Amino acid sequence: GSSKRSRKRRSSSGSSSGDSAIATNAPLSFPKAFSYVQFDNGALLGMSAGSSSGINILDMVNVYKLKKEPIPELIAIHYTSRMLLHLETLHCIGKILHNDVKPDNWVVSGKNGVDVTLVDFGRSVDLSKAGKGNHLSVLFTGNEAAQDMACPAMRNEEPWCFETDAYGVSASSFLLLYGFHLDIVETADSKWTPTKKLRRYWEASLWTRIFQDLINATSDEIPALMRAIRKEFDEYLDEGNRRSHVQALLAHQQTLLPTSK
């Protein structure tokens, strides 16, 4: 069998994520819960739609493939920044673990598809209720992931929490960038890495942060790391006229995407 990676857990008090650290310069959209019905064998949670079209990241990738166009790397960087900010806010302010982050649970939203909104909270966890006063210290055991979406901690049969959402956003970014799904393998030094290498002309310094650092981070490291990586992506986008270029690419993308599924 594969060797088990030693996962030294530091106290989360040193990397606690305060509300003031969350970027608020761009509004975020989250679905609103409007009903909840409890049954003996489960429950039904009703939430508002994340977008008018219902087009998700997987749909978007397939549309680009039909048009024989790759998704521009700048679009992948932009959406990755937005996904990281959504999760940063959900974890640190909402104190919620989504627990089912994957490409088809991010729907395109906002004017000209400027944003992506996370939907399907049926497996989410209110960490403020699960922990003993500190939502950042909650850990779970067992493999709760959808097919092929297990984070390294689950694969190693180790305790996990934020790792599952971190792996989900990494897999979503990977699909945007490569056009196919993420597959990872364990290396000789007990780290996990994608089976496909980055192309030489991509922004390796950014993507390594997602596909190496974030995938291999432990739950106590992830809130601060996710914020740091998101800031690096934002700083890249803020240079020169990249934000304007993103807007032009999004306007073109709107001509490709259907108005509804």
PDB file of N, CA and C in Angstrom, residues 7-16 136-137 139 161-163 217-225:
ATOM      1  N   ARG A   7       0.850  14.119   8.992  1.00  0.00           N
ATOM      2  CA  ARG A   7       0.096  15.376   8.930  1.00  0.00           C
ATOM      3  C   ARG A   7       0.131  16.043  10.294  1.00  0.00           C
ATOM      4  N   LYS A   8       1.165  16.796  10.533  1.00  0.00           N
ATOM      5  CA  LYS A   8       1.321  17.478  11.810  1.00  0.00           C
ATOM      6  C   LYS A   8       0.331  18.619  11.884  1.00  0.00           C
ATOM      7  N   ARG A   9      -0.513  18.609  12.910  1.00  0.00           N
ATOM      8  CA  ARG A   9      -1.564  19.614  13.046  1.00  0.00           C
ATOM      9  C   ARG A   9      -1.147  20.687  14.043  1.00  0.00           C
ATOM     10  N   ARG A  10      -1.112  21.900  13.572  1.00  0.00           N
ATOM     11  CA  ARG A  10      -0.795  23.013  14.449  1.00  0.00           C
ATOM     12  C   ARG A  10      -2.075  23.558  15.056  1.00  0.00           C
ATOM     13  N   SER A  11      -1.917  24.283  16.128  1.00  0.00           N
ATOM     14  CA  SER A  11      -3.080  24.941  16.725  1.00  0.00           C
ATOM     15  C   SER A  11      -3.655  25.928  15.743  1.00  0.00           C
ATOM     16  N   SER A  12      -4.971  25.910  15.569  1.00  0.00           N
ATOM     17  CA  SER A  12      -5.592  26.799  14.595  1.00  0.00           C
ATOM     18  C   SER A  12      -5.725  28.222  15.111  1.00  0.00           C
ATOM     19  N   SER A  13      -5.431  28.455  16.372  1.00  0.00           N
ATOM     20  CA  SER A  13      -5.595  29.801  16.930  1.00  0.00           C
ATOM     21  C   SER A  13      -4.650  30.799  16.276  1.00  0.00           C
ATOM     22  N   GLY A  14      -3.481  30.290  15.809  1.00  0.00           N
ATOM     23  CA  GLY A  14      -2.514  31.193  15.197  1.00  0.00           C
ATOM     24  C   GLY A  14      -2.893  31.620  13.804  1.00  0.00           C
ATOM     25  N   SER A  15      -3.791  30.880  13.152  1.00  0.00           N
ATOM     26  CA  SER A  15      -4.174  31.217  11.777  1.00  0.00           C
ATOM     27  C   SER A  15      -5.663  31.463  11.665  1.00  0.00           C
ATOM     28  N   SER A  16      -6.250  31.925  12.760  1.00  0.00           N
ATOM     29  CA  SER A  16      -7.686  32.190  12.762  1.00  0.00           C
ATOM     30  C   SER A  16      -8.021  33.256  11.743  1.00  0.00           C
ATOM     31  N   LEU A 136     -13.022  26.237  13.535  1.00  0.00           N
ATOM     32  CA  LEU A 136     -11.816  25.923  12.782  1.00  0.00           C
ATOM     33  C   LEU A 136     -11.150  24.637  13.251  1.00  0.00           C
ATOM     34  N   SER A 137     -11.586  24.088  14.377  1.00  0.00           N
ATOM     35  CA  SER A 137     -10.936  22.892  14.920  1.00  0.00           C
ATOM     36  C   SER A 137     -11.732  21.613  14.681  1.00  0.00           C
ATOM     37  N   LEU A 139     -13.096  18.282  13.062  1.00  0.00           N
ATOM     38  CA  LEU A 139     -12.557  17.263  12.163  1.00  0.00           C
ATOM     39  C   LEU A 139     -13.549  16.121  12.031  1.00  0.00           C
ATOM     40  N   CYS A 161     -11.484  18.123   7.297  1.00  0.00           N
ATOM     41  CA  CYS A 161     -12.590  19.094   7.341  1.00  0.00           C
ATOM     42  C   CYS A 161     -12.488  19.980   6.108  1.00  0.00           C
ATOM     43  N   PHE A 162     -11.757  21.097   6.199  1.00  0.00           N
ATOM     44  CA  PHE A 162     -11.673  22.028   5.070  1.00  0.00           C
ATOM     45  C   PHE A 162     -10.968  21.420   3.862  1.00  0.00           C
ATOM     46  N   GLU A 163     -10.253  20.301   4.068  1.00  0.00           N
ATOM     47  CA  GLU A 163      -9.571  19.650   2.947  1.00  0.00           C
ATOM     48  C   GLU A 163     -10.537  19.308   1.812  1.00  0.00           C
ATOM     49  N   ALA A 217      -2.531  20.742   1.765  1.00  0.00           N
ATOM     50  CA  ALA A 217      -2.628  21.440   3.055  1.00  0.00           C
ATOM     51  C   ALA A 217      -3.560  20.708   4.016  1.00  0.00           C
ATOM     52  N   THR A 218      -3.313  20.886   5.309  1.00  0.00           N
ATOM     53  CA  THR A 218      -4.179  20.325   6.338  1.00  0.00           C
ATOM     54  C   THR A 218      -5.272  21.326   6.705  1.00  0.00           C
ATOM     55  N   SER A 219      -6.298  20.832   7.358  1.00  0.00           N
ATOM     56  CA  SER A 219      -7.476  21.656   7.625  1.00  0.00           C
ATOM     57  C   SER A 219      -7.131  22.933   8.378  1.00  0.00           C
ATOM     58  N   ASP A 220      -6.229  22.853   9.358  1.00  0.00           N
ATOM     59  CA  ASP A 220      -5.885  24.044  10.143  1.00  0.00           C
ATOM     60  C   ASP A 220      -5.104  25.062   9.320  1.00  0.00           C
ATOM     61  N   GLU A 221      -4.447  24.615   8.254  1.00  0.00           N
ATOM     62  CA  GLU A 221      -3.692  25.521   7.388  1.00  0.00           C
ATOM     63  C   GLU A 221      -4.556  26.191   6.334  1.00  0.00           C
ATOM     64  N   ILE A 222      -5.646  25.559   5.962  1.00  0.00           N
ATOM     65  CA  ILE A 222      -6.382  25.964   4.753  1.00  0.00           C
ATOM     66  C   ILE A 222      -7.015  27.346   4.819  1.00  0.00           C
ATOM     67  N   PRO A 223      -7.697  27.765   5.903  1.00  0.00           N
ATOM     68  CA  PRO A 223      -8.316  29.104   5.867  1.00  0.00           C
ATOM     69  C   PRO A 223      -7.335  30.223   5.533  1.00  0.00           C
ATOM     70  N   ALA A 224      -6.177  30.251   6.206  1.00  0.00           N
ATOM     71  CA  ALA A 224      -5.188  31.296   5.933  1.00  0.00           C
ATOM     72  C   ALA A 224      -4.540  31.100   4.566  1.00  0.00           C
ATOM     73  N   LEU A 225      -4.269  29.852   4.198  1.00  0.00           N
ATOM     74  CA  LEU A 225      -3.644  29.578   2.901  1.00  0.00           C
ATOM     75  C   LEU A 225      -4.565  29.948   1.754  1.00  0.00           C
TER      76      LEU A 225
END
